[in-house]
GROMACS .gro file of C-alpha atoms in nm:
model
  303
    1MET     CA    1   0.000   0.000   0.000
    2ALA     CA    2   0.278   0.242   0.094
    3TYR     CA    3   0.465   0.157  -0.227
    4ALA     CA    4   0.152   0.217  -0.435
    5LEU     CA    5   0.098   0.556  -0.270
    6ARG     CA    6   0.462   0.656  -0.326
    7SER     CA    7   0.432   0.553  -0.692
    8ALA     CA    8   0.112   0.753  -0.732
    9PHE     CA    9   0.266   1.065  -0.576
   10ARG     CA   10   0.579   1.026  -0.786
   11LYS     CA   11   0.372   0.998  -1.104
   12GLN     CA   12   0.168   1.304  -1.007
   13ALA     CA   13   0.487   1.500  -0.940
   14LEU     CA   14   0.619   1.409  -1.286
   15LEU     CA   15   0.298   1.545  -1.439
   16ILE     CA   16   0.323   1.886  -1.266
   17PRO     CA   17   0.513   2.063  -1.549
   18PHE     CA   18   0.267   1.923  -1.801
   19LEU     CA   19  -0.030   2.028  -1.587
   20ASN     CA   20   0.115   2.381  -1.583
   21ALA     CA   21   0.144   2.367  -1.963
   22VAL     CA   22  -0.218   2.251  -1.986
   23ARG     CA   23  -0.334   2.546  -1.775
   24GLY     CA   24  -0.161   2.771  -2.026
   25MET     CA   25  -0.347   2.608  -2.316
   26SER     CA   26  -0.656   2.824  -2.353
   27SER     CA   27  -0.974   2.634  -2.427
   28SER     CA   28  -1.185   2.948  -2.404
   29GLY     CA   29  -0.989   3.180  -2.629
   30GLY     CA   30  -1.175   3.061  -2.935
   31PRO     CA   31  -1.053   2.957  -3.280
   32THR     CA   32  -0.719   3.069  -3.422
   33PRO     CA   33  -0.753   3.277  -3.742
   34PRO     CA   34  -0.793   3.201  -4.025
   35PHE     CA   35  -0.980   2.902  -3.878
   36THR     CA   36  -1.330   2.944  -3.740
   37THR     CA   37  -1.366   2.600  -3.575
   38LEU     CA   38  -1.009   2.514  -3.471
   39SER     CA   39  -0.757   2.655  -3.227
   40VAL     CA   40  -0.394   2.577  -3.315
   41THR     CA   41  -0.127   2.644  -3.051
   42ARG     CA   42   0.225   2.533  -2.960
   43PRO     CA   43   0.211   2.446  -2.586
   44ALA     CA   44   0.560   2.294  -2.597
   45GLU     CA   45   0.826   2.270  -2.865
   46PRO     CA   46   0.782   2.092  -3.099
   47THR     CA   47   0.426   1.981  -3.011
   48THR     CA   48   0.122   2.125  -3.187
   49HIS     CA   49  -0.214   2.131  -3.010
   50VAL     CA   50  -0.525   2.137  -3.229
   51GLU     CA   51  -0.849   2.199  -3.040
   52PHE     CA   52  -1.198   2.168  -3.185
   53CYS     CA   53  -1.361   2.495  -3.077
   54ARG     CA   54  -1.740   2.490  -3.100
   55PRO     CA   55  -1.828   2.425  -2.737
   56GLU     CA   56  -2.152   2.622  -2.759
   57LYS     CA   57  -2.265   2.375  -3.028
   58ARG     CA   58  -2.129   2.069  -2.842
   59ASN     CA   59  -1.845   2.060  -3.097
   60ALA     CA   60  -2.083   1.965  -3.376
   61MET     CA   61  -1.905   1.937  -3.713
   62ASN     CA   62  -2.030   2.211  -3.948
   63LYS     CA   63  -1.928   2.278  -4.309
   64ALA     CA   64  -1.636   2.499  -4.209
   65TYR     CA   65  -1.492   2.228  -3.983
   66TRP     CA   66  -1.478   1.967  -4.261
   67LEU     CA   67  -1.275   2.203  -4.482
   68GLU     CA   68  -1.055   2.353  -4.209
   69MET     CA   69  -0.938   2.013  -4.083
   70VAL     CA   70  -0.790   1.939  -4.427
   71ASP     CA   71  -0.614   2.276  -4.447
   72CYS     CA   72  -0.490   2.247  -4.088
   73PHE     CA   73  -0.339   1.900  -4.115
   74ASN     CA   74  -0.191   1.963  -4.459
   75GLN     CA   75  -0.007   2.259  -4.305
   76ILE     CA   76   0.105   2.050  -4.007
   77ALA     CA   77   0.234   1.778  -4.240
   78GLN     CA   78   0.467   2.035  -4.400
   79ASP     CA   79   0.565   2.211  -4.076
   80SER     CA   80   0.921   2.113  -3.984
   81GLU     CA   81   0.875   2.276  -3.642
   82CYS     CA   82   0.609   2.018  -3.551
   83ARG     CA   83   0.692   1.657  -3.459
   84VAL     CA   84   0.371   1.544  -3.288
   85VAL     CA   85   0.008   1.660  -3.264
   86VAL     CA   86  -0.235   1.653  -2.972
   87PHE     CA   87  -0.601   1.686  -3.077
   88SER     CA   88  -0.879   1.763  -2.827
   89GLY     CA   89  -1.222   1.922  -2.798
   90ALA     CA   90  -1.322   2.234  -2.605
   91GLY     CA   91  -1.613   2.239  -2.363
   92LYS     CA   92  -1.804   1.965  -2.186
   93LEU     CA   93  -1.764   1.688  -2.444
   94PHE     CA   94  -1.538   1.583  -2.728
   95THR     CA   95  -1.791   1.603  -3.012
   96SER     CA   96  -2.159   1.543  -3.081
   97GLY     CA   97  -2.084   1.448  -3.444
   98ILE     CA   98  -2.222   1.606  -3.759
   99ASP     CA   99  -2.407   1.937  -3.731
  100PRO     CA  100  -2.735   1.845  -3.905
  101MET     CA  101  -2.844   2.205  -3.954
  102SER     CA  102  -2.523   2.296  -4.134
  103MET     CA  103  -2.487   1.977  -4.337
  104ALA     CA  104  -2.850   1.915  -4.438
  105SER     CA  105  -2.833   2.083  -4.779
  106ASP     CA  106  -2.528   1.881  -4.893
  107ILE     CA  107  -2.667   1.547  -4.777
  108LEU     CA  108  -3.044   1.579  -4.819
  109GLN     CA  109  -3.058   1.817  -5.115
  110PRO     CA  110  -2.754   1.749  -5.336
  111GLU     CA  111  -2.733   1.938  -5.664
  112GLY     CA  112  -2.811   1.775  -5.998
  113ASP     CA  113  -3.070   1.761  -6.277
  114ASP     CA  114  -3.121   1.384  -6.267
  115THR     CA  115  -3.031   1.073  -6.066
  116ALA     CA  116  -2.692   1.030  -6.236
  117ARG     CA  117  -2.583   1.390  -6.176
  118ILE     CA  118  -2.717   1.396  -5.821
  119SER     CA  119  -2.525   1.073  -5.751
  120TRP     CA  120  -2.199   1.210  -5.890
  121ASN     CA  121  -2.234   1.528  -5.684
  122LEU     CA  122  -2.315   1.330  -5.370
  123ARG     CA  123  -2.011   1.109  -5.433
  124ARG     CA  124  -1.797   1.423  -5.460
  125VAL     CA  125  -1.934   1.551  -5.128
  126ILE     CA  126  -1.873   1.221  -4.948
  127THR     CA  127  -1.518   1.200  -5.090
  128GLN     CA  128  -1.452   1.550  -4.958
  129TYR     CA  129  -1.580   1.453  -4.614
  130GLN     CA  130  -1.369   1.136  -4.611
  131GLU     CA  131  -1.057   1.345  -4.668
  132THR     CA  132  -1.131   1.538  -4.346
  133PHE     CA  133  -1.022   1.234  -4.145
  134SER     CA  134  -0.794   1.063  -4.396
  135VAL     CA  135  -0.574   1.373  -4.384
  136ILE     CA  136  -0.497   1.286  -4.018
  137GLU     CA  137  -0.378   0.942  -4.124
  138LYS     CA  138  -0.180   1.085  -4.416
  139CYS     CA  139  -0.003   1.334  -4.189
  140PRO     CA  140   0.336   1.176  -4.108
  141LYS     CA  141   0.339   1.332  -3.758
  142PRO     CA  142   0.189   1.106  -3.487
  143VAL     CA  143  -0.152   1.233  -3.372
  144ILE     CA  144  -0.260   1.178  -3.010
  145VAL     CA  145  -0.634   1.234  -2.960
  146ALA     CA  146  -0.753   1.327  -2.610
  147ILE     CA  147  -1.121   1.237  -2.573
  148HIS     CA  148  -1.345   1.352  -2.289
  149GLY     CA  149  -1.715   1.284  -2.248
  150ALA     CA  150  -1.922   1.179  -2.548
  151CYS     CA  151  -1.775   1.093  -2.886
  152ILE     CA  152  -2.071   1.053  -3.121
  153GLY     CA  153  -2.115   0.966  -3.488
  154ALA     CA  154  -1.844   1.124  -3.702
  155GLY     CA  155  -1.635   1.166  -3.387
  156VAL     CA  156  -1.567   0.792  -3.406
  157ASP     CA  157  -1.447   0.837  -3.765
  158LEU     CA  158  -1.212   1.105  -3.635
  159ILE     CA  159  -1.059   0.913  -3.344
  160THR     CA  160  -1.007   0.592  -3.545
  161ALA     CA  161  -0.793   0.792  -3.789
  162CYS     CA  162  -0.565   0.906  -3.504
  163ASP     CA  163  -0.260   0.711  -3.390
  164ILE     CA  164  -0.304   0.711  -3.011
  165ARG     CA  165  -0.635   0.748  -2.827
  166LEU     CA  166  -0.663   0.863  -2.464
  167HIS     CA  167  -0.976   0.935  -2.265
  168ALA     CA  168  -1.088   1.092  -1.941
  169GLY     CA  169  -1.402   1.076  -1.732
  170CYS     CA  170  -1.714   0.898  -1.850
  171LEU     CA  171  -1.650   0.806  -2.213
  172GLU     CA  172  -1.952   0.744  -2.435
  173VAL     CA  173  -1.892   0.623  -2.791
  174ASP     CA  174  -2.185   0.609  -3.035
  175ILE     CA  175  -2.127   0.518  -3.401
  176GLY     CA  176  -2.474   0.636  -3.504
  177LEU     CA  177  -2.593   0.583  -3.862
  178ALA     CA  178  -2.405   0.395  -4.136
  179ALA     CA  179  -2.062   0.557  -4.132
  180ASP     CA  180  -1.916   0.647  -4.472
  181VAL     CA  181  -1.612   0.854  -4.370
  182GLY     CA  182  -1.388   0.594  -4.205
  183THR     CA  183  -1.531   0.412  -3.902
  184LEU     CA  184  -1.641   0.095  -4.084
  185GLN     CA  185  -1.306   0.078  -4.260
  186ARG     CA  186  -1.074   0.156  -3.966
  187LEU     CA  187  -1.252   0.032  -3.654
  188PRO     CA  188  -1.212  -0.345  -3.726
  189SER     CA  189  -0.833  -0.316  -3.725
  190VAL     CA  190  -0.839  -0.082  -3.424
  191ILE     CA  191  -1.031  -0.313  -3.188
  192GLY     CA  192  -0.957  -0.647  -3.356
  193SER     CA  193  -1.309  -0.789  -3.328
  194ARG     CA  194  -1.523  -0.804  -3.640
  195SER     CA  195  -1.813  -0.934  -3.432
  196LEU     CA  196  -1.807  -0.635  -3.197
  197VAL     CA  197  -1.777  -0.391  -3.489
  198ASN     CA  198  -2.080  -0.551  -3.652
  199GLU     CA  199  -2.273  -0.530  -3.325
  200LEU     CA  200  -2.190  -0.163  -3.274
  201ALA     CA  201  -2.265  -0.076  -3.637
  202PHE     CA  202  -2.594  -0.267  -3.661
  203THR     CA  203  -2.737  -0.166  -3.323
  204ALA     CA  204  -2.576   0.183  -3.293
  205ARG     CA  205  -2.555   0.112  -2.920
  206LYS     CA  206  -2.323   0.311  -2.696
  207MET     CA  207  -1.980   0.186  -2.589
  208TYR     CA  208  -1.863   0.310  -2.250
  209ALA     CA  209  -1.520   0.364  -2.100
  210VAL     CA  210  -1.448   0.020  -1.952
  211GLU     CA  211  -1.545  -0.161  -2.271
  212ALA     CA  212  -1.354   0.087  -2.491
  213LYS     CA  213  -1.039   0.029  -2.286
  214SER     CA  214  -1.078  -0.350  -2.276
  215TYR     CA  215  -1.109  -0.372  -2.655
  216GLY     CA  216  -0.824  -0.132  -2.725
  217LEU     CA  217  -1.024   0.155  -2.869
  218VAL     CA  218  -0.839   0.373  -2.619
  219SER     CA  219  -0.501   0.286  -2.469
  220ARG     CA  220  -0.501   0.494  -2.149
  221VAL     CA  221  -0.764   0.619  -1.906
  222PHE     CA  222  -0.738   0.934  -1.691
  223PRO     CA  223  -0.959   1.058  -1.405
  224ASP     CA  224  -1.028   1.400  -1.558
  225LYS     CA  225  -0.960   1.613  -1.864
  226GLU     CA  226  -0.681   1.822  -1.714
  227THR     CA  227  -0.481   1.516  -1.610
  228MET     CA  228  -0.545   1.358  -1.950
  229MET     CA  229  -0.415   1.664  -2.135
  230ALA     CA  230  -0.106   1.665  -1.912
  231GLY     CA  231  -0.056   1.296  -1.990
  232ALA     CA  232  -0.098   1.364  -2.362
  233LEU     CA  233   0.166   1.639  -2.349
  234GLU     CA  234   0.402   1.412  -2.156
  235MET     CA  235   0.356   1.140  -2.417
  236ALA     CA  236   0.403   1.394  -2.696
  237GLY     CA  237   0.726   1.506  -2.528
  238ASP     CA  238   0.856   1.149  -2.525
  239ILE     CA  239   0.785   1.122  -2.898
  240THR     CA  240   0.945   1.456  -2.987
  241ARG     CA  241   1.273   1.350  -2.826
  242LYS     CA  242   1.308   1.064  -3.073
  243SER     CA  243   1.447   1.096  -3.425
  244PRO     CA  244   1.178   1.249  -3.650
  245VAL     CA  245   1.309   1.034  -3.936
  246ALA     CA  246   1.243   0.722  -3.729
  247VAL     CA  247   0.909   0.834  -3.585
  248GLN     CA  248   0.754   0.953  -3.911
  249GLY     CA  249   0.890   0.656  -4.101
  250THR     CA  250   0.740   0.426  -3.838
  251LYS     CA  251   0.393   0.581  -3.876
  252ILE     CA  252   0.402   0.553  -4.254
  253ASN     CA  253   0.511   0.190  -4.239
  254LEU     CA  254   0.258   0.096  -3.969
  255ILE     CA  255  -0.027   0.223  -4.186
  256TYR     CA  256   0.115   0.055  -4.496
  257SER     CA  257   0.148  -0.274  -4.308
  258ARG     CA  258  -0.214  -0.255  -4.191
  259ASP     CA  259  -0.337  -0.240  -4.551
  260HIS     CA  260  -0.098  -0.491  -4.712
  261SER     CA  261   0.028  -0.845  -4.671
  262VAL     CA  262   0.335  -0.922  -4.459
  263PRO     CA  263   0.560  -0.988  -4.766
  264GLU     CA  264   0.445  -0.662  -4.927
  265ALA     CA  265   0.505  -0.468  -4.606
  266LEU     CA  266   0.850  -0.622  -4.560
  267ASN     CA  267   0.944  -0.529  -4.916
  268TYR     CA  268   0.814  -0.175  -4.863
  269ILE     CA  269   1.015  -0.115  -4.546
  270ASN     CA  270   1.318  -0.273  -4.713
  271THR     CA  271   1.299  -0.011  -4.988
  272TRP     CA  272   1.219   0.260  -4.732
  273ASN     CA  273   1.516   0.186  -4.508
  274MET     CA  274   1.774   0.152  -4.783
  275SER     CA  275   1.770   0.531  -4.784
  276MET     CA  276   1.641   0.619  -4.436
  277LEU     CA  277   1.911   0.416  -4.257
  278GLN     CA  278   2.166   0.657  -4.400
  279THR     CA  279   2.042   0.933  -4.170
  280GLN     CA  280   2.279   1.094  -3.920
  281ASP     CA  281   2.014   1.030  -3.656
  282LEU     CA  282   2.112   0.662  -3.646
  283MET     CA  283   2.474   0.745  -3.562
  284LYS     CA  284   2.366   0.999  -3.300
  285SER     CA  285   2.139   0.743  -3.132
  286ALA     CA  286   2.407   0.473  -3.141
  287GLN     CA  287   2.667   0.709  -2.996
  288ALA     CA  288   2.430   0.816  -2.717
  289ALA     CA  289   2.369   0.449  -2.631
  290MET     CA  290   2.743   0.372  -2.619
  291GLU     CA  291   2.805   0.676  -2.398
  292LYS     CA  292   2.501   0.586  -2.183
  293LYS     CA  293   2.343   0.923  -2.252
  294ASN     CA  294   1.973   0.997  -2.230
  295LEU     CA  295   1.809   1.071  -2.567
  296LYS     CA  296   1.695   1.400  -2.412
  297GLU     CA  297   2.056   1.514  -2.453
  298VAL     CA  298   2.061   1.432  -2.827
  299THR     CA  299   1.959   1.701  -3.075
  300PHE     CA  300   1.799   1.577  -3.395
  301SER     CA  301   1.764   1.808  -3.695
  302LYS     CA  302   1.422   1.922  -3.813
  303LEU     CA  303   1.252   1.721  -4.083
   0.00000   0.00000   0.00000
C-alpha cells in the first residue's frame, strides 16, 4: 500500500510541469484565425495542439470544420517545427458528431438535374468529407487524440484515424448511422473484433469507457480532462525527443502494413530503409547508447 501511494505521488509530481502547460493552453480563447472552428497552438516545442472549438454547439461538425481540418493537417504535415500533434475538444464533451443544420443541404438536397448527376455530386461531397479524417492518417506526424465525455457519430471516424487514443471521465462512444467517412473501414483493425464492430454498427448502441479500454479503442484512461491533457503532453514530449526520421517513417510503415500483406510490407520497409538508414540520426542514437546518454541530450535536426 505504501509503495503504491509513493508511486502515485511520484507519477503526479512528474505530471506537474505538463499540468502547468495545460493550464496555459486556452480552451476558451476561441478559434485561431484564419480558422473558425479550430484553435492551433504550440504548448511545448515541438508539439502542436489542435483543439476543436465549437463548445456552444457541443463541438458539432459544421461545413467549415470539414474544410478547415484538411487545411490544418496539410499545413502540419509540412511544418518542420512540428513533430507530434495533440487533438482535443473544447467544452463539456469531445464532439456530438455532424451538425445536421449545417450539413442538411449537402446530404439531403444534393445538386443535380437527374439521378446520375445527383449521384456524382453526392459522391464528390462524401469523398470531400472522407478526406477530413484521412488527412490525419496521411499526416506523417503522430496524432494523439484526447477524448473527454461523449464521442458521437463522425467523432468515431475522427478518433479511429488518429494514432493514439486517450480518454478521461465517462466516455460514451456512439457510431450512429451507417458511417461512410472511415469508421467501418478503420474500426475493425483498431479493436480487432469483427463481431463487436458488426454489433456496434448494426445496433448503434453506446460503448462506454471500460469496454472501450478492454477492446483497445483507447489505450489509457485518466480521471479528468486536465490530467489527461497533461498525460498527452508528456507522451508527446517522449515522442518529440526521438528521431523524427524514425518516428515519421514508423507511422508511414505501420499504416502501410495494416493495408498490405506481410511480404508486401517487408518489401516496402526494405525499400524505405535503404535510404532512411543513411540518416545521421542513427549514428547519433548509437553514440548516445554507447556513452550511456539519455536521448533528451541528443539534438535531432528538423525534418
